[in-house]
Coordinates of C-alpha atoms in Angstrom, one line a residue:
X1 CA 59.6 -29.8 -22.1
X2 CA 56.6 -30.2 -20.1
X3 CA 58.1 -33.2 -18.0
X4 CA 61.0 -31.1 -17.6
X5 CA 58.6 -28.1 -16.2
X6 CA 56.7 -30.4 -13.9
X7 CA 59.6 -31.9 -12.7
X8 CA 61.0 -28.8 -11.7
X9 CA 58.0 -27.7 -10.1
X10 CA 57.9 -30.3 -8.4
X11 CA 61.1 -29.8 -6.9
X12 CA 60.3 -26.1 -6.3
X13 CA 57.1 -26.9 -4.4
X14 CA 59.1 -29.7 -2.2
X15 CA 62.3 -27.1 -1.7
X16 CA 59.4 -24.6 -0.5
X17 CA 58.0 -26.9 2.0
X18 CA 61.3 -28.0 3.6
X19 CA 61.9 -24.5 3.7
X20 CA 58.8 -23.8 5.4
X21 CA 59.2 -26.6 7.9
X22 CA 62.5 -25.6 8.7
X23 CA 61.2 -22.1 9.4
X24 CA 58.7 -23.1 11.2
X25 CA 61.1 -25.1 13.7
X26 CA 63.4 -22.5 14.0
X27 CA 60.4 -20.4 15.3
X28 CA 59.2 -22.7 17.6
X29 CA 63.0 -22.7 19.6
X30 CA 63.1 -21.5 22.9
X31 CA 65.7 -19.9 24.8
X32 CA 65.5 -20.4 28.1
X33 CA 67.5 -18.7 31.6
X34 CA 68.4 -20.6 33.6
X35 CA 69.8 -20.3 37.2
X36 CA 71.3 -22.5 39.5
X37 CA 67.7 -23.1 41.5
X38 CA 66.2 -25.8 42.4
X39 CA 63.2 -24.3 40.2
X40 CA 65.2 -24.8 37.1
X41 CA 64.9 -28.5 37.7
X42 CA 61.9 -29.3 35.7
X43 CA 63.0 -27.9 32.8
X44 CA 66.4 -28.9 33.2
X45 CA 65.0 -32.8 33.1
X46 CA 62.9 -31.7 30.4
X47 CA 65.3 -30.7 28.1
X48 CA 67.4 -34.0 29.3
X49 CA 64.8 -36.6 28.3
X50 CA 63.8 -35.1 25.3
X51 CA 60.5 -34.3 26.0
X52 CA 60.4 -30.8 24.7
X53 CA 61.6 -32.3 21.5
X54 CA 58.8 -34.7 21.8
X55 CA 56.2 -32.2 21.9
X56 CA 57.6 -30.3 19.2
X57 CA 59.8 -27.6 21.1
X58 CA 63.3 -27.3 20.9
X59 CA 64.2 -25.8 24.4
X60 CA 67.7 -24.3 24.9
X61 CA 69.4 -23.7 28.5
X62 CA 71.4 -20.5 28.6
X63 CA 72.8 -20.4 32.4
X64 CA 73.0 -17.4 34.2
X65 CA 74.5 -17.2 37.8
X66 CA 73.6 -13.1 38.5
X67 CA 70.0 -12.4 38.1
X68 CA 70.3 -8.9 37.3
X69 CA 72.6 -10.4 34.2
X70 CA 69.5 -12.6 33.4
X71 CA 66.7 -10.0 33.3
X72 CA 68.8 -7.9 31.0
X73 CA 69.1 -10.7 28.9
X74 CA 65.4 -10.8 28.9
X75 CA 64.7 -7.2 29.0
X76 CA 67.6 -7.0 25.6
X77 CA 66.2 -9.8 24.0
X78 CA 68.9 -12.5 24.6
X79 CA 66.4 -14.9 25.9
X80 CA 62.7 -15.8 25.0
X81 CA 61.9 -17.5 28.8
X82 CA 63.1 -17.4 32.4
X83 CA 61.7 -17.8 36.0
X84 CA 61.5 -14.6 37.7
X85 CA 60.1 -13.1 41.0
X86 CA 56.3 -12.5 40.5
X87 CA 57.1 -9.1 42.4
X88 CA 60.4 -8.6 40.0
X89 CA 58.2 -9.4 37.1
X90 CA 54.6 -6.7 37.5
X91 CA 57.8 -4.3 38.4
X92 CA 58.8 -4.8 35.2
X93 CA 55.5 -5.4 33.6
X94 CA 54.1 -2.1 34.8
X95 CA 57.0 -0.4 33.1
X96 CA 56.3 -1.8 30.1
X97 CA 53.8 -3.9 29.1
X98 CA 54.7 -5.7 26.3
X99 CA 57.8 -7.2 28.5
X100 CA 55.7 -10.7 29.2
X101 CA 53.2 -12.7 30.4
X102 CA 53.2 -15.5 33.2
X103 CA 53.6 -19.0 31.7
X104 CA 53.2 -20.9 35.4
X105 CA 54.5 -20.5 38.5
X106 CA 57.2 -23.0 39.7
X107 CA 57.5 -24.5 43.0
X108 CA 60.4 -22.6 45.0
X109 CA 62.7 -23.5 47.8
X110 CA 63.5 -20.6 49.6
X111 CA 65.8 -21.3 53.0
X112 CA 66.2 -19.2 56.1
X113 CA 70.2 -19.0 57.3
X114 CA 71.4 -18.2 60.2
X115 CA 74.8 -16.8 61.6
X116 CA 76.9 -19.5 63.1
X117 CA 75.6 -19.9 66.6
X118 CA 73.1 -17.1 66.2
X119 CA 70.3 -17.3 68.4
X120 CA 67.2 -15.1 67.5
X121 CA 65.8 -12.8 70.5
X122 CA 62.3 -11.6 70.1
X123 CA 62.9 -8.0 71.6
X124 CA 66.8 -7.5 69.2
X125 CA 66.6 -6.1 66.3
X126 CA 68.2 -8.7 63.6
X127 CA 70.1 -7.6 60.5
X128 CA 69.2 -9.3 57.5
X129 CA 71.3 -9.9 54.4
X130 CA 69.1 -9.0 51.0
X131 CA 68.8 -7.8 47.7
X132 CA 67.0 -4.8 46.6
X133 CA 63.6 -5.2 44.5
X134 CA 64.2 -8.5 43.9
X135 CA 62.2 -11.7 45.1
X136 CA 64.2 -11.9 48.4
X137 CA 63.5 -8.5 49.3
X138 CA 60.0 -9.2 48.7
X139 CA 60.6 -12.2 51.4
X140 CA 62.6 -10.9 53.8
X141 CA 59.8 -7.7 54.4
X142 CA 56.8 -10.4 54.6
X143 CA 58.4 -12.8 56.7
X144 CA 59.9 -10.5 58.9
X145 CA 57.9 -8.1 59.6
X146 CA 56.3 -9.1 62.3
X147 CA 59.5 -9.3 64.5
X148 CA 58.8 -7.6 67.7
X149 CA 62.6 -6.7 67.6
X150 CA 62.0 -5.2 64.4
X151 CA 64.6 -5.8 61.4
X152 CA 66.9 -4.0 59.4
X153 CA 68.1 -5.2 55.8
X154 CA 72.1 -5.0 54.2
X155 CA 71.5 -4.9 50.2
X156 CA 74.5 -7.2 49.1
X157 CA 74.4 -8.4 46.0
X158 CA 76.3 -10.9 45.8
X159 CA 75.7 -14.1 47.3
X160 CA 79.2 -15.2 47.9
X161 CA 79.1 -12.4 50.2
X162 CA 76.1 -12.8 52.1
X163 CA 77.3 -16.2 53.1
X164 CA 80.7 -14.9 54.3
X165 CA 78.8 -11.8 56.0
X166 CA 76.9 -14.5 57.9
X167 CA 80.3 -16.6 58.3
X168 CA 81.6 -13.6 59.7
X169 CA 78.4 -12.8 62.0
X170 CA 78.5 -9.7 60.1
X171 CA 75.2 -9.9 59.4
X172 CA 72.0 -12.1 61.4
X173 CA 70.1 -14.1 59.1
X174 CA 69.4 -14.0 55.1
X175 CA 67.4 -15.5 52.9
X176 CA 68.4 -17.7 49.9
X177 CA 67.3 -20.1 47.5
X178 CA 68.3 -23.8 47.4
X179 CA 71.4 -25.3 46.1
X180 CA 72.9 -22.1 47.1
X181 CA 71.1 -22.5 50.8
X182 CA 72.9 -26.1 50.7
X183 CA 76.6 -24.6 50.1
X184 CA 76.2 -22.4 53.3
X185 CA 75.0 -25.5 55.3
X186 CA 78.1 -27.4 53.9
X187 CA 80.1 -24.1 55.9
X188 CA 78.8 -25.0 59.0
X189 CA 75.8 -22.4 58.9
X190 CA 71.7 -23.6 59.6
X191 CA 68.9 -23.7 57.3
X192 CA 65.5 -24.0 57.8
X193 CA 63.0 -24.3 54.7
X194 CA 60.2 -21.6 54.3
X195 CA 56.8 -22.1 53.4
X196 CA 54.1 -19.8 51.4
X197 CA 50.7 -20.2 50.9
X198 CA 51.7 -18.8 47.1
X199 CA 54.6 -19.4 45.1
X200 CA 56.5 -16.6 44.7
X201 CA 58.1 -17.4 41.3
X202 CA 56.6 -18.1 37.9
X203 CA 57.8 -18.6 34.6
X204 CA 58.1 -15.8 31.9
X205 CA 57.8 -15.8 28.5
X206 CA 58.5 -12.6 26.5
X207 CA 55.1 -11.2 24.5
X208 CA 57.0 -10.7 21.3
X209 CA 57.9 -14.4 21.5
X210 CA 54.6 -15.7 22.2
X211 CA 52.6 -13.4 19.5
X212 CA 55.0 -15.9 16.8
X213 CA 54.6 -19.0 18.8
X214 CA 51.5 -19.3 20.6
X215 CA 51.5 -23.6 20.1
X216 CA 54.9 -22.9 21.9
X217 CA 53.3 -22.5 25.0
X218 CA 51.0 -26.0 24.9
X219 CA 54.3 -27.9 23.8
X220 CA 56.5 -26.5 26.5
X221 CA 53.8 -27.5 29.2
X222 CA 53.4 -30.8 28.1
X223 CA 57.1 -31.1 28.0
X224 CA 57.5 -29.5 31.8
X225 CA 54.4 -31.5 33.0
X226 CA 55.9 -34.8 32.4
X227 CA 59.1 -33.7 33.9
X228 CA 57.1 -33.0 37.2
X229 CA 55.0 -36.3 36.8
X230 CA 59.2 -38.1 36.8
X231 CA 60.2 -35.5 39.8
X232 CA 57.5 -37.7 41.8
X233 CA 59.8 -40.5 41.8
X234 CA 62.2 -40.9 44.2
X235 CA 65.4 -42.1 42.3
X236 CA 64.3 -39.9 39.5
X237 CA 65.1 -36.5 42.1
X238 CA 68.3 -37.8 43.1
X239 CA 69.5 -38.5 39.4
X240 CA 67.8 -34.9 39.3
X241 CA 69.9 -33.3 41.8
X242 CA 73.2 -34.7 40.1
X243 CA 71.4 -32.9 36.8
X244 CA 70.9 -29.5 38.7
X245 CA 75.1 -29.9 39.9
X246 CA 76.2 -31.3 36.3
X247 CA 74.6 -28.7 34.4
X248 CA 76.0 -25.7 36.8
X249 CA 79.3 -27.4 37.8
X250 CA 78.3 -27.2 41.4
X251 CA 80.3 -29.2 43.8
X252 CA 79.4 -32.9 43.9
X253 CA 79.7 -32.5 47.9
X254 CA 76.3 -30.4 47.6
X255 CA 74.3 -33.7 46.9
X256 CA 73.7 -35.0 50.7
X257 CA 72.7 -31.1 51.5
X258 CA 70.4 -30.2 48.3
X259 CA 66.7 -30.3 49.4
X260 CA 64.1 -30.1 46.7
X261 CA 60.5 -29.0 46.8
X262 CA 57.4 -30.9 46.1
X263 CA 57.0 -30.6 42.7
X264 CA 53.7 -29.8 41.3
X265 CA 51.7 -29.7 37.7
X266 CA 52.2 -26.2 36.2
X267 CA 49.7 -23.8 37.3
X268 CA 48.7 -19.7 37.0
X269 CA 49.0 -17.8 40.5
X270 CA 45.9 -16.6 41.4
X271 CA 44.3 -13.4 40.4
X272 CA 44.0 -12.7 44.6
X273 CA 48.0 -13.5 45.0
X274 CA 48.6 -10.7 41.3
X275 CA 46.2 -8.1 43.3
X276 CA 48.2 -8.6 46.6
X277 CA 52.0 -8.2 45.3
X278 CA 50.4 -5.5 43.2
X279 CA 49.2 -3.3 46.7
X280 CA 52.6 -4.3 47.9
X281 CA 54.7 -2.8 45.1
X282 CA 52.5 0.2 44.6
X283 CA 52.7 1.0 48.8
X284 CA 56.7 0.1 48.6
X285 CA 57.5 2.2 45.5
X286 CA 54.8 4.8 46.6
X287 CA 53.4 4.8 42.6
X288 CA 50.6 3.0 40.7
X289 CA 50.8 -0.7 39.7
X290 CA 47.5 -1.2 38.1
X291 CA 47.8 -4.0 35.6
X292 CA 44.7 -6.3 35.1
X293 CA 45.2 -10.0 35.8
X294 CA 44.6 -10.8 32.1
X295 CA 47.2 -8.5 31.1
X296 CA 50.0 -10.8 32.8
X297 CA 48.9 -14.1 32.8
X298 CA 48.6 -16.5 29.7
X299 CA 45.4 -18.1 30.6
X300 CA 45.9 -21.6 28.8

């Protein structure tokens, strides 16, 4: 009798621990947002080569291609992670501030198109294709604001459309992120790449996710780091680039136009940069965005 109770404590205790591990794994999975941006890339090839896995994170890719469809998937609960506009995010941050916290920021590729044969005149004013409080918004305001001419923006939502509003000469100019700059190069329109002394978008991770998964956080940058540390290779960005239009079904043509960023190790934006888009958003909404920079960043 007492074998037989041993024994089947035994089994109890080991039935409790697989249980346990199993919970704890399931804990430790991620969902991710992605979009079709070159700033999707490192986690993409992450998730590819197993490396996630390797550090202990099990990383899935839920696509989006409307970022209004992604942030309510953040904002609902349908995702754990995504990279959003550092403007988009203390918008939503100073709303409510449990939404998240600012993992790293990720190294963007943001394009300037132009109208087919548009040429820019310094004293006309030039109609810009945007989106309303979203990252490009942000953009288009700092980088053109200092156009003698002066500028006025179209909100169009959709993409698709900006490009065929610029196809059309409907509209100037518009700023967009890469692949999606490359498929209006590949209609016969001009990009040129901008630059910023600050990346503009980071990587979120919802606060109810992180208070069960703080080790989450270590094991998804160690996974993301030695993507970028591969991304330095060149052969490694062109299999990358076929990755990026695999995983969104982009057209294969879109390789010979796709222009990546320098990728870099992950990294917090700095508390200056957090104080800055703060002054902006509370003189563009006309309210009060006072959130401290420990508030929104997860200092790792």
């Amino acid at each position: 009798m007492k074998k037989w109770i041993i024994s089947s404590l035994s089994t109890l205790l080991l039935a409790t621990s697989s249980l346990m591990t199993i919970s704890v794994e399931a804990a430790q999975a991620l969902r991710f947002g992605a979009m079709p941006a070159t700033d999707s890339v490192p986690v993409l090839w992450a998730v590819e080569k197993g490396y996630f896995e390797e550090a202990g994170l099990t990383v899935e890719i839920v696509p989006f291609t409307n970022a209004l469809n992604r942030i309510t998937a953040m904002q609902t609960g349908n995702i754990d992670a995504d990279v959003e506009g550092l403007n988009e995010f203390l918008n939503l941050v100073q709303q409510d501030a449990e939404f998240g916290k600012i993992i790293t920021t990720t190294n963007d590729n943001f394009q300037l198109v132009a109208a087919k044969d548009y040429q820019k005149e310094d004293d006309k004013e030039i109609v810009v294709g945007s989106l309303l409080n979203s990252v490009i918004h942000y953009l288009t305001l700092t980088y053109f604001e200092s156009h003698s001419g002066g500028f006025r923006e179209e909100y169009i939502p959709e993409i698709p459309v900006r490009i065929q509003m610029l196809q059309q000469k409907q509209i100037d100019m518009a700023i967009l992120p890469e692949p999606i700059a490359s498929t209006a190069a590949m209609q016969g329109l001009t990009k040129e790449r901008l630059k910023f002394d600050e990346n503009p978008n980071a990587i979120i991770f919802k606060q109810s996710y992180l208070k069960d998964n703080e080790a989450a956080v270590e094991a998804f940058l160690k996974g993301y780091n030695r993507a970028i540390d591969d991304l330095q290779d060149v052969e490694n960005i062109e299999a990358a680039k076929k990755l990026l239009v695999s995983k969104f079904e982009l057209p294969e043509a879109l390789l010979e136009h796709i222009d990546f960023p320098e990728f870099e190790a992950s990294a917090l934006p700095t508390e200056a940069y957090i104080q800055h888009l703060q002054d902006w958003l509370a003189k563009e909404f006309d309210q009060t965005f006072d959130r401290l920079y420990k508030d929104v960043v997860y200092e790792h």
